[in-house]
Coordinates of C-alpha atoms and ligand atoms in Angstrom, one line a residue:
X740 CA 113.0 138.5 76.8
X741 CA 113.9 138.2 80.4
X742 CA 116.8 135.9 81.5
X743 CA 116.7 132.5 83.2
X744 CA 119.4 130.8 85.0
X745 CA 118.8 127.7 87.1
X746 CA 121.1 125.1 88.6
X747 CA 121.7 122.1 90.8
X748 CA 125.2 121.6 92.2
X749 CA 127.1 119.7 94.8
X750 CA 128.4 123.1 95.9
X751 CA 126.2 126.1 96.9
X752 CA 124.3 127.2 93.8
X753 CA 123.4 130.8 94.9
X754 CA 126.7 132.6 93.8
X755 CA 126.3 130.8 90.3
X756 CA 122.8 131.9 90.0
X757 CA 123.9 135.6 90.7
X758 CA 126.8 135.4 88.3
X759 CA 124.6 133.8 85.6
X760 CA 122.0 136.5 86.1
X761 CA 124.6 139.2 85.9
X762 CA 125.5 137.9 82.5
X763 CA 121.9 137.8 81.4
X764 CA 121.1 141.3 82.4
X765 CA 121.2 142.4 78.8
X766 CA 117.9 140.5 78.4
X767 CA 116.2 142.8 80.8
X768 CA 116.8 144.5 84.2
X769 CA 113.5 145.6 85.7
X770 CA 113.8 143.1 88.6
X771 CA 115.7 140.1 89.5
X772 CA 114.9 137.1 91.8
X773 CA 115.9 133.7 92.9
X774 CA 114.1 130.8 94.6
X775 CA 116.2 128.0 96.1
X776 CA 115.2 124.7 97.8
X777 CA 116.2 124.4 101.4
X778 CA 117.3 121.1 103.0
X779 CA 114.0 120.5 104.5
X780 CA 112.2 120.9 101.2
X781 CA 110.9 124.4 101.7
X782 CA 111.3 127.0 99.0
X783 CA 112.9 130.2 99.8
X784 CA 112.6 133.3 97.5
X785 CA 114.5 136.5 97.3
X786 CA 113.6 139.2 94.9
X787 CA 114.4 142.7 94.3
X788 CA 113.2 145.6 92.1
X789 CA 116.0 146.8 89.7
X790 CA 119.1 145.2 88.6
X791 CA 120.9 142.0 89.7
X792 CA 123.1 144.2 91.9
X793 CA 120.1 145.0 94.1
X794 CA 119.3 141.3 94.5
X795 CA 122.9 140.7 95.4
X796 CA 122.7 143.4 98.1
X797 CA 119.5 141.7 99.5
X798 CA 121.2 138.4 99.5
X799 CA 124.3 139.8 101.2
X800 CA 122.0 141.2 103.9
X801 CA 119.9 137.9 104.2
X802 CA 122.3 135.1 103.1
X803 CA 121.0 131.7 102.0
X804 CA 122.7 128.7 100.7
X805 CA 121.3 125.9 98.7
X806 CA 122.1 123.2 96.2
X807 CA 119.2 123.8 93.9
X808 CA 117.7 127.1 92.7
X809 CA 116.2 129.0 89.8
X810 CA 116.8 132.7 89.0
X811 CA 115.4 135.4 86.7
X812 CA 116.1 138.8 85.4
X813 CA 113.0 140.5 84.1
X814 CA 112.0 142.8 81.3
X815 CA 108.5 143.7 82.2
X816 CA 105.7 142.8 79.7
X817 CA 102.6 141.9 81.9
X818 CA 102.6 144.0 84.9
X819 CA 104.7 146.9 86.0
X820 CA 108.2 146.4 87.3
X821 CA 107.7 145.7 90.9
X822 CA 108.8 143.1 93.5
X823 CA 105.4 141.5 93.5
X824 CA 105.7 140.9 89.7
X825 CA 109.3 139.7 89.9
X826 CA 110.0 136.1 89.2
X827 CA 110.3 133.4 90.5
X828 CA 106.5 132.8 91.1
X829 CA 105.5 130.2 93.5
X830 CA 102.4 128.1 93.3
X831 CA 101.0 127.0 96.7
X832 CA 104.4 127.2 98.4
X833 CA 106.0 124.3 96.6
X834 CA 106.5 124.9 93.0
X835 CA 108.6 127.9 91.8
X836 CA 108.7 129.0 88.1
X837 CA 110.8 131.3 86.0
X838 CA 109.6 132.3 82.6
X839 CA 110.8 134.1 79.5
X840 CA 108.3 134.9 76.9
X841 CA 104.6 135.7 76.7
X842 CA 101.8 133.4 77.6
X843 CA 99.0 134.6 75.2
X844 CA 96.2 132.7 76.8
X845 CA 97.0 133.7 80.4
X846 CA 93.6 135.3 81.0
X847 CA 91.7 132.2 80.1
X848 CA 93.9 130.0 82.2
X849 CA 93.8 132.5 85.1
X850 CA 89.9 132.5 85.1
X851 CA 89.8 128.7 85.2
X852 CA 92.5 128.6 87.9
X853 CA 90.7 131.2 90.1
X854 CA 87.6 129.0 89.8
X855 CA 89.5 126.1 90.9
X856 CA 90.7 128.0 94.1
X857 CA 94.1 129.3 93.1
X858 CA 95.3 132.6 94.3
X859 CA 97.3 135.2 92.4
X860 CA 99.9 137.6 93.9
X861 CA 101.1 139.3 90.7
X862 CA 99.8 140.7 87.4
X863 CA 102.2 138.6 85.3
X864 CA 101.2 136.1 82.7
X865 CA 103.8 133.7 84.3
X866 CA 101.8 132.9 87.4
X867 CA 99.4 130.7 85.6
X868 CA 102.3 128.3 84.5
X869 CA 103.0 127.2 88.0
X870 CA 99.3 126.8 88.9
X871 CA 98.7 124.8 85.7
X872 CA 101.5 122.4 86.5
X873 CA 100.2 122.1 90.1
X874 CA 96.7 121.2 88.8
X875 CA 98.3 118.3 86.7
X876 CA 100.3 117.2 89.8
X877 CA 97.0 117.2 91.9
X878 CA 95.5 115.1 89.1
X879 CA 98.2 112.5 89.8
X880 CA 100.8 113.2 87.1
X881 CA 104.5 113.1 88.1
X882 CA 106.5 116.3 87.8
X883 CA 107.9 115.7 84.3
X884 CA 104.4 114.7 82.8
X885 CA 102.8 117.6 84.6
X886 CA 105.2 120.1 83.1
X887 CA 104.6 118.5 79.7
X888 CA 100.9 118.7 80.0
X889 CA 101.0 122.3 81.2
X890 CA 103.4 123.4 78.4
X891 CA 101.0 121.8 75.9
X892 CA 98.2 124.1 77.1
X893 CA 100.2 127.3 77.0
X894 CA 99.7 129.5 73.9
X895 CA 102.6 131.9 73.0
X896 CA 106.3 131.7 73.4
X897 CA 108.1 130.6 76.5
X898 CA 111.1 129.2 78.1
X899 CA 110.5 128.0 81.7
X900 CA 112.6 126.6 84.5
X901 CA 110.8 124.8 87.3
X902 CA 111.9 124.0 90.9
X903 CA 109.9 121.7 93.1
X904 CA 110.4 121.6 96.9
X905 CA 109.4 117.8 96.7
X906 CA 112.2 117.1 94.1
X907 CA 115.7 117.6 95.5
X908 CA 117.6 116.2 92.5
X909 CA 116.0 117.7 89.4
X910 CA 114.8 120.8 87.7
X911 CA 112.3 120.9 84.9
X912 CA 112.6 123.0 81.7
X913 CA 110.4 123.6 78.7
X914 CA 110.9 125.8 75.7
X915 CA 108.8 127.0 72.7
X916 CA 109.9 130.0 70.8
X917 CA 112.4 131.2 73.5
X918 CA 115.8 129.9 73.9
X919 CA 117.1 127.5 76.6
X920 CA 120.5 125.8 77.1
X921 CA 121.6 123.1 79.5
X922 CA 125.1 123.4 80.9
X923 CA 126.6 120.2 81.9
X924 CA 129.5 120.1 84.5
X925 CA 130.9 117.2 86.6
X926 CA 129.4 118.4 89.7
X927 CA 126.5 120.6 88.6
X928 CA 124.0 121.1 85.9
X929 CA 122.5 124.5 84.7
X930 CA 119.7 125.9 82.6
X931 CA 120.0 129.2 81.0
X932 CA 118.5 131.5 78.3
X933 CA 122.0 131.9 76.8
X934 CA 125.2 129.9 76.9
X935 CA 127.0 133.2 77.9
X936 CA 125.5 132.9 81.4
X937 CA 127.1 129.5 82.0
X938 CA 130.7 129.8 80.5
X939 CA 132.2 130.6 84.0
X940 CA 130.8 127.2 85.1
X941 CA 131.1 125.0 82.1
X942 CA 131.8 124.9 78.2
X943 CA 129.6 121.8 77.7
X944 CA 126.1 122.7 76.4
X945 CA 123.0 121.0 75.2
X946 CA 120.7 123.4 73.2
X947 CA 117.1 122.5 73.7
X948 CA 114.9 122.7 70.6
X949 CA 111.5 124.2 70.2
X950 CA 108.9 122.0 71.9
X951 CA 111.3 120.2 74.1
X952 CA 110.6 119.5 77.7
X953 CA 113.6 118.4 79.8
X954 CA 114.4 117.2 83.3
X955 CA 117.9 117.9 84.4
X956 CA 120.1 116.8 87.5
X957 CA 123.6 116.0 88.1
X958 CA 124.3 113.0 85.7
X959 CA 120.6 113.3 84.4
X960 CA 119.4 114.8 81.2
X961 CA 116.0 113.5 79.9
X962 CA 114.5 115.2 76.9
X963 CA 111.1 114.7 75.2
X964 CA 110.4 116.5 71.9
X965 CA 107.2 118.3 70.7
X966 CA 105.8 115.0 69.7
X967 CA 106.3 113.4 72.9
X968 CA 109.3 111.3 71.8
X969 CA 112.4 110.9 74.0
X970 CA 115.3 112.5 72.0
X971 CA 119.0 113.1 72.6
X972 CA 120.3 116.5 71.7
X973 CA 124.1 116.8 70.9
X974 CA 126.5 118.0 73.5
X975 CA 128.5 120.9 72.2
X976 CA 131.6 122.6 73.4
X977 CA 130.9 126.3 73.5
X978 CA 133.7 128.4 72.0
X979 CA 132.7 131.3 74.2
X980 CA 135.2 132.3 76.9
X981 CA 134.3 133.9 80.2
X982 CA 136.7 136.7 79.4
X983 CA 135.1 137.7 76.2
X984 CA 132.2 139.1 78.2
X985 CA 134.4 141.1 80.6
X986 CA 134.5 144.8 80.3
X987 CA 138.3 145.1 81.0
X988 CA 139.6 148.6 81.2
X989 CA 136.7 150.2 79.4
X990 CA 134.2 152.3 81.2
X991 CA 131.4 150.8 79.5
X992 CA 130.7 147.6 77.3
X993 CA 129.3 149.9 74.6
X994 CA 132.7 151.8 74.6
X995 CA 134.6 148.5 74.4
X996 CA 132.5 147.3 71.6
X997 CA 132.9 150.4 69.6
X998 CA 136.7 150.1 69.9
X999 CA 136.5 146.4 69.1
X1000 CA 135.2 147.0 65.7
X1001 CA 138.5 146.7 63.7
X1002 CA 139.1 143.3 65.2
X1003 CA 135.4 142.3 64.9
X1004 CA 135.5 143.2 61.2
X1005 CA 138.7 141.3 60.7
X1006 CA 137.3 138.2 62.5
X1007 CA 134.2 138.4 60.3
X1008 CA 136.3 138.5 57.2
X1009 CA 138.8 135.8 58.4
X1010 CA 138.7 132.8 56.1
X1011 CA 136.0 134.2 53.8
X1012 CA 138.2 136.0 51.3
X1013 CA 140.2 134.4 48.6
X1014 CA 142.8 136.3 46.7
X1015 CA 140.3 138.3 44.7
X1016 CA 137.0 136.7 45.5
X1017 CA 134.6 135.9 48.3
X1018 CA 134.7 132.3 49.2
X1019 CA 131.0 131.5 49.0
X1020 CA 131.4 128.2 51.0
X1021 CA 131.3 130.5 54.0
X1022 CA 127.6 130.7 53.5
X1023 CA 127.2 126.9 53.7
X1024 CA 127.7 123.9 51.4
X1025 CA 124.5 124.6 49.6
X1026 CA 125.2 128.1 49.0
X1027 CA 126.6 128.0 45.4
X1028 CA 123.6 126.0 44.1
X1029 CA 121.1 128.3 45.8
X1030 CA 122.9 131.5 44.8
X1031 CA 122.8 130.3 41.2
X1032 CA 118.9 130.5 41.4
X1033 CA 118.4 133.7 43.3
X1034 CA 116.9 136.6 41.3
X1035 CA 115.7 138.9 44.1
X1036 CA 116.3 139.6 47.7
X1037 CA 114.1 140.3 50.6
X1038 CA 115.6 141.4 53.8
X1039 CA 113.8 141.3 57.2
X1040 CA 115.2 142.5 60.6
X1041 CA 114.5 144.8 63.5
X1042 CA 116.2 147.8 65.1
X1043 CA 119.9 148.2 64.2
X1044 CA 119.8 145.1 62.1
X1045 CA 117.1 146.6 60.0
X1046 CA 119.3 149.7 59.3
X1047 CA 122.1 147.2 58.1
X1048 CA 119.7 145.8 55.7
X1049 CA 118.7 149.4 54.4
X1050 CA 122.3 150.1 53.7
X1051 CA 122.8 146.7 51.9
X1052 CA 119.7 147.5 49.7
X1053 CA 121.7 150.3 48.0
X1054 CA 124.7 147.8 47.5
X1055 CA 122.6 145.0 46.1
X1056 CA 120.9 147.1 43.5
X1057 CA 123.8 149.3 42.6
X1058 CA 126.7 146.9 42.6
X1059 CA 125.1 143.5 42.1
X1060 CA 122.1 144.5 40.0
X1061 CA 119.8 142.2 42.2
X1062 CA 116.5 143.8 43.2
X1063 CA 116.2 144.0 46.9
X1064 CA 113.6 145.1 49.4
X1065 CA 114.1 145.6 53.1
X1066 CA 111.3 145.4 55.7
X1067 CA 110.9 145.7 59.4
X1068 CA 110.3 142.1 60.4
X1069 CA 107.2 142.8 62.6
X1070 CA 105.5 144.4 59.5
X1071 CA 106.6 141.7 57.0
X1072 CA 105.2 138.9 59.2
X1073 CA 101.7 140.2 59.2
X1074 CA 101.5 141.8 55.8
X1075 CA 100.0 139.9 52.9
X1076 CA 102.8 140.3 50.5
X1077 CA 103.7 138.8 47.1
X1078 CA 106.3 136.1 47.2
X1079 CA 108.7 136.7 44.3
X1080 CA 109.8 133.6 42.5
X1081 CA 113.6 132.6 43.2
X1082 CA 113.9 135.1 46.0
X1083 CA 116.3 134.8 48.9
X1084 CA 114.9 135.8 52.2
X1085 CA 117.7 137.2 54.3
X1086 CA 117.0 137.6 58.2
X1087 CA 119.4 139.8 60.0
X1088 CA 119.8 139.6 63.7
X1089 CA 122.6 140.1 66.2
X1090 CA 121.0 137.6 68.7
X1091 CA 119.2 135.3 66.4
X1092 CA 116.4 135.2 69.0
X1093 CA 114.4 138.3 68.2
X1094 CA 110.9 137.1 68.1
X1095 CA 109.7 139.2 65.2
X1096 CA 112.7 138.3 63.0
X1097 CA 112.4 134.6 63.7
X1098 CA 108.7 134.6 63.0
X1099 CA 109.2 136.5 59.8
X1100 CA 111.7 133.8 58.8
X1101 CA 109.1 131.1 59.6
X1102 CA 106.4 132.9 57.9
X1103 CA 108.5 133.4 54.9
X1104 CA 109.1 129.6 54.7
X1105 CA 105.3 129.0 55.1
X1106 CA 104.5 131.3 52.3
X1107 CA 107.0 129.5 50.1
X1108 CA 110.1 131.6 49.7
X1109 CA 112.4 129.4 47.8
X1110 CA 115.6 130.1 50.0
X1111 CA 116.5 131.6 53.3
X1112 CA 119.7 133.0 54.8
X1113 CA 120.4 134.2 58.4
X1114 CA 123.1 136.7 59.0
X1115 CA 123.6 136.3 62.7
X1116 CA 126.1 136.8 65.6
X1117 CA 125.1 134.0 67.9
X1118 CA 126.0 130.5 66.9
X1119 CA 123.2 127.9 67.8
X1120 CA 120.6 130.7 68.0
X1121 CA 117.2 129.8 66.8
X1122 CA 117.6 131.9 63.6
X1123 CA 120.8 130.1 62.4
X1124 CA 119.2 126.7 63.0
X1125 CA 116.2 127.4 61.1
X1126 CA 117.5 129.2 58.0
X1127 CA 118.8 127.2 54.9
X1128 CA 122.0 129.1 54.7
X1129 CA 123.8 131.1 57.5
X1130 CA 126.7 133.6 57.7
X1131 CA 127.9 134.3 61.2
X1132 CA 129.1 137.7 62.0
X1133 CA 132.1 137.0 64.3
X1134 CA 131.7 140.1 66.4
X1135 CA 132.0 138.3 69.6
X1136 CA 129.6 138.8 72.5
X1137 CA 127.9 142.2 72.3
X1138 CA 126.7 143.2 75.8
X1139 CA 125.8 146.9 75.4
X1140 CA 122.1 147.1 74.7
X1141 CA 122.9 149.7 71.9
X1142 CA 124.2 147.7 69.1
X1143 CA 127.6 148.8 67.6
X1144 CA 130.0 146.2 66.4
X1145 CA 127.1 143.9 65.5
X1146 CA 126.0 146.6 62.9
X1147 CA 129.3 147.0 61.3
X1148 CA 130.0 143.3 61.0
X1149 CA 126.5 142.9 59.6
X1150 CA 127.5 145.4 56.9
X1151 CA 130.6 143.6 56.1
X1152 CA 128.8 140.2 56.0
X1153 CA 126.1 141.8 53.6
X1154 CA 128.9 143.0 51.5
X1155 CA 130.3 139.5 51.2
X1156 CA 126.7 138.5 50.0
X1157 CA 126.6 141.3 47.5
X1158 CA 129.9 140.1 46.0
X1159 CA 128.8 136.4 46.0
X1160 CA 125.5 137.1 44.3
X1161 CA 126.7 140.0 42.3
X1162 CA 129.2 137.9 40.3
X1163 CA 126.2 136.1 39.0
X1164 CA 124.6 139.2 37.9
X1165 CA 126.0 142.7 37.1
X1166 CA 129.3 142.6 39.2
X1167 CA 132.5 142.3 37.2
X1168 CA 135.6 140.4 38.4
X1169 CA 137.8 143.5 38.6
X1170 CA 135.2 145.3 40.8
X1171 CA 134.8 142.3 43.0
X1172 CA 138.6 142.0 43.3
X1173 CA 138.9 145.6 44.4
X1174 CA 136.1 145.4 46.9
X1175 CA 137.9 142.2 48.4
X1176 CA 141.1 144.3 48.7
X1177 CA 139.2 147.1 50.3
X1178 CA 137.4 144.8 52.7
X1179 CA 140.9 143.6 53.8
X1180 CA 142.0 147.1 54.5
X1181 CA 138.7 148.0 56.2
X1182 CA 139.8 147.2 59.8
X1183 CA 142.6 149.6 59.5
X1184 CA 140.4 152.3 58.0
X1185 CA 138.0 151.9 61.0
X1186 CA 140.9 152.1 63.3
X1187 CA 141.8 155.5 61.8
X1188 CA 138.2 156.8 62.4
X1189 CA 138.4 155.7 66.1
X1190 CA 141.1 158.3 66.5
X1191 CA 138.3 161.0 66.3
X1192 CA 137.3 160.0 69.8
X1193 CA 138.7 163.1 71.5
X1194 CA 137.4 165.4 68.8
X1195 CA 133.9 164.1 69.2
X1196 CA 134.0 164.1 73.1
X1197 CA 134.8 167.8 72.7
X1198 CA 131.7 168.5 70.6
X1199 CA 129.4 166.4 72.8
X1200 CA 128.7 169.1 75.4
X1201 CA 126.8 171.2 72.7
X1202 CA 124.4 168.4 72.4
X1203 CA 124.0 167.2 75.9
X1204 CA 121.6 170.0 76.8
X1205 CA 119.4 169.6 73.8
X1206 CA 116.0 167.8 73.7
X1207 CA 115.8 167.1 70.0
X1208 CA 118.2 166.4 67.1
X1209 CA 117.8 165.8 63.5
X1210 CA 120.1 163.6 61.3
X1211 CA 120.4 163.9 57.6
X1212 CA 121.9 161.8 55.0
X1213 CA 121.3 160.9 51.3
X1214 CA 121.5 157.8 49.4
X1215 CA 123.3 154.9 51.2
X1216 CA 124.1 157.4 54.0
X1217 CA 120.4 157.9 54.8
X1218 CA 120.3 154.5 56.7
X1219 CA 123.6 155.6 58.3
X1220 CA 121.8 158.7 59.6
X1221 CA 118.8 156.5 60.8
X1222 CA 121.4 154.4 62.8
X1223 CA 123.2 157.5 64.3
X1224 CA 119.7 158.9 65.4
X1225 CA 118.8 155.5 66.9
X1226 CA 122.1 155.4 68.8
X1227 CA 121.5 158.9 70.2
X1228 CA 117.9 158.3 71.3
X1229 CA 118.6 154.9 72.8
X1230 CA 121.4 155.9 75.2
X1231 CA 121.1 159.7 75.7
X1232 CA 117.3 159.8 75.7
X1233 CA 117.5 162.8 73.4
X1234 CA 114.7 162.7 70.8
X1235 CA 116.5 162.1 67.5
X1236 CA 115.0 161.5 64.0
X1237 CA 116.8 160.9 60.8
X1238 CA 115.5 162.1 57.4
X1239 CA 116.6 161.4 53.9
X1240 CA 117.9 165.0 53.4
X1241 CA 115.6 165.6 50.2
X1242 CA 112.6 165.2 52.6
X1243 CA 113.6 168.0 54.9
X1244 CA 111.5 170.6 53.2
X1245 CA 108.5 168.4 53.3
X1246 CA 108.0 168.9 57.0
X1247 CA 111.0 168.6 59.4
X1248 CA 112.3 171.9 58.4
X1249 CA 109.5 173.5 60.4
X1250 CA 111.2 172.2 63.5
X1251 CA 114.6 173.7 62.9
X1252 CA 115.8 176.5 65.2
X1253 CA 118.8 177.2 67.3
X1254 CA 117.8 174.5 69.8
X1255 CA 117.6 171.7 67.3
X1256 CA 121.0 170.6 66.2
X1257 CA 121.1 169.0 62.8
X1258 CA 123.7 166.4 62.0
X1259 CA 124.7 165.9 58.4
X1260 CA 126.4 162.8 57.2
X1261 CA 128.2 164.3 54.3
X1262 CA 130.9 162.3 52.5
X1263 CA 131.9 163.4 49.1
X1264 CA 129.8 161.3 46.9
X1265 CA 127.7 162.1 43.9
X1266 CA 124.9 163.4 46.2
X1267 CA 127.0 165.8 48.2
X1268 CA 126.0 169.0 46.3
X1269 CA 122.3 168.1 46.9
X1270 CA 123.1 167.6 50.6
X1271 CA 124.8 170.9 50.8
X1272 CA 121.6 172.6 49.3
X1273 CA 119.6 170.9 52.1
X1274 CA 122.1 172.0 54.6
X1275 CA 121.8 175.7 53.4
X1276 CA 118.1 175.3 54.1
X1277 CA 119.0 174.6 57.7
X1278 CA 121.4 177.4 58.0
X1279 CA 118.9 179.8 56.5
X1280 CA 116.6 179.1 59.4
X1281 CA 119.2 179.6 62.1
X1282 CA 119.8 175.8 62.6
X1283 CA 123.1 174.6 64.0
X1284 CA 124.9 172.1 61.9
X1285 CA 127.3 169.3 63.0
X1286 CA 128.7 167.9 59.8
X1287 CA 130.6 164.7 59.4
X1288 CA 132.4 165.0 56.1
X1289 CA 135.6 163.7 54.5
X1290 CA 138.6 165.8 53.3
X1291 CA 137.2 166.0 49.6
X1292 CA 133.9 167.4 50.7
X1293 CA 135.2 170.9 50.8
X1294 CA 133.3 172.4 53.8
X1295 CA 134.6 175.5 55.4
X1296 CA 134.1 175.4 59.2
X1297 CA 133.3 179.0 59.8
X1298 CA 129.8 178.6 61.1
X1299 CA 129.3 174.8 61.3
X1300 CA 131.0 172.3 63.5
X1301 CA 132.9 170.1 61.1
X1302 CA 134.4 166.7 61.9
X1303 CA 136.6 165.3 59.2
X1304 CA 136.3 161.6 58.9
X1305 CA 139.3 159.8 57.4
X1306 CA 137.8 157.7 54.5
X1307 CA 140.6 155.5 53.3
X1308 CA 138.5 153.1 51.4
X1309 CA 136.4 152.7 48.2
X1310 CA 133.1 154.7 48.1
X1311 CA 130.9 151.6 48.6
X1312 CA 132.5 151.0 52.1
X1313 CA 132.4 154.6 53.3
X1314 CA 129.1 154.0 55.2
X1315 CA 130.9 151.6 57.5
X1316 CA 133.3 154.4 58.4
X1317 CA 130.6 157.1 58.8
X1318 CA 128.8 154.8 61.3
X1319 CA 131.7 155.0 63.8
X1320 CA 131.7 158.8 64.6
X1321 CA 127.9 158.6 65.0
X1322 CA 128.3 155.9 67.6
X1323 CA 131.0 157.9 69.5
X1324 CA 128.8 161.0 69.4
X1325 CA 125.9 159.1 71.1
X1326 CA 128.3 157.6 73.6
X1327 CA 129.8 160.9 74.6
X1328 CA 126.5 162.7 74.9
X1329 CA 125.1 159.9 77.1
X1330 CA 128.2 160.1 79.3
X1331 CA 127.6 163.9 79.9
X1332 CA 123.9 163.2 80.6
X1333 CA 124.9 160.4 83.0
X1334 CA 122.5 157.8 81.6
X1335 CA 122.9 154.1 81.9
X1336 CA 124.9 153.6 78.8
X1337 CA 124.9 149.8 78.7
X1338 CA 121.5 149.3 80.1
X1339 CA 119.3 152.2 78.9
X1340 CA 115.9 152.6 80.5
X1341 CA 113.0 150.5 79.2
X1342 CA 115.0 148.6 76.6
X1343 CA 116.7 145.2 76.4
X1344 CA 119.2 143.6 74.1
X1345 CA 117.4 140.6 73.0
X1346 CA 113.7 141.1 72.3
X1347 CA 112.2 137.6 72.5
X1348 CA 108.7 138.9 72.6
X1349 CA 106.6 140.3 69.9
Ligands
G6P1113 C1 116.7 145.4 70.4 C2 118.1 145.8 70.6 C3 118.6 146.5 69.4 C4 118.6 145.5 68.2 C5 117.2 145.0 68.1 C6 117.2 143.8 67.1 O1 115.9 146.4 70.2 O2 118.1 146.9 71.7 O3 120.1 146.9 69.7 O4 119.0 146.2 67.2 O5 116.7 144.5 69.3 O6 118.0 142.7 67.7 P1 118.7 141.5 66.9 O7 119.3 140.7 67.9 O8 117.6 140.9 66.1 O9 119.7 142.2 65.9

């Protein structure tokens, strides 16, 4: 993780670095810093513990201007969040480096560099990069070759930006396993971890590929690939607009993103539904031929995206009749598992850069999975480039660290896959047609659920003083409960766990008392009566229930808090609707607790380290 933004411009680069860093804060916000080249060739560094706002304050107090600089916002891995560990790191006063990723052989490099007389001022793995480049410069290489030589000696994952006091016109970059994009403008050039950092300055982007080393300047872009061959990477026009990443009238990005869900779902469906069928060309030109051969599914993902996969498992087996397993990507990649014949490996990721998910995809290819599909929200992300097939969720930029609209658009995308595969297996045309109809109506159904906002805000105070909460669901609503608990713990810091309700009596019931609210996801489906029995077990132990149910569920609200969720859709899509009130609950509880909703402590949006 961490965010990098670097630039050379005919104008002062410092405001651009700050604006870019602000837009990258979702990648980490433990500290921020910049290093710029002064006119006399000296490097000047300003760093601050905490968010980019702190760095901006410091720069306002000690202003500096420059035409070339590199910046960084950090999510701490090696070394605590502190000013000393904040990037950029400078080697011998003349070479500044910003880094995203993890250098796995940093200890060995550090030892060799110490022996060679280099000094260290931080506990980071990053400092060795600058020193290693310096060693190659001392041995007579020019800056480009020195960066290439150093990059070749680094183990692990990295994207780096390098600024040299001796080189006024260029910045160096290298990437392996972490994203890096070059932004090209008439009077400036930029490097960043994400195109979203650069859209205020340019729409023209060149995405570096794994193994690339590049030097950039105004009118200069030289790239050498992993094999040392000069390469040209295509210039692409980003469709991101600067406004798409603005918060507008909303109090938080998360709130905005919750309320954007009807539109995000509509955008995800746009152009993918025929009259009564899913248009499978949406998955890529190869899709039809691949889908014909698929007999099984394996889904890998992390966090919220994993929960989307867990919901979809119920759909794949019940609706499509296709066997499906879902696994946390960090487990899958290291587990010796059997590769089923004719299996489609589906990797789900909002960012498309989550290290474990990306590596799980690569590992699956190495093990011989016949086909791979990425479901992803970021075009040009590593995941989408590496999978055979891709289906983009068109949720638009998601800034809040706690994922919301990415989740519901993932669910919708997975349903499209269920339909495309299902028609080759158990799904009949009439069921597909009715699901297609219901998908079209889904944005309006989600809109109706959002009207519960005030009701849920009124319930939140009962939660806000609690330390623990339990979420219960059954069947396809068990992963919805998992996602609800994750939302609550991420942004309110209340310890929340979800259980398949049938498991309640096998342990968690021991925790239930008046201080442990129990949230039940209770739509009227065939499992409702079973769930009601589980809820009685809670009630009998003095537990306090908050029940999300629909009109048909038949609860009376004498001694439970009841929220009636409008479920104007087919049963299979009800999980999408029940997700929304749980997001709102977490949001309102966090508001009362005064936490940092969009950037909760210790977390980051895009986890590009293992
Ligand atoms: C982080 C984020 C989560 C997200 C997970 C997976 O933990 O904070 O919101 O669900 O990564 O991210 P991905 O981009 O792969 O969906």
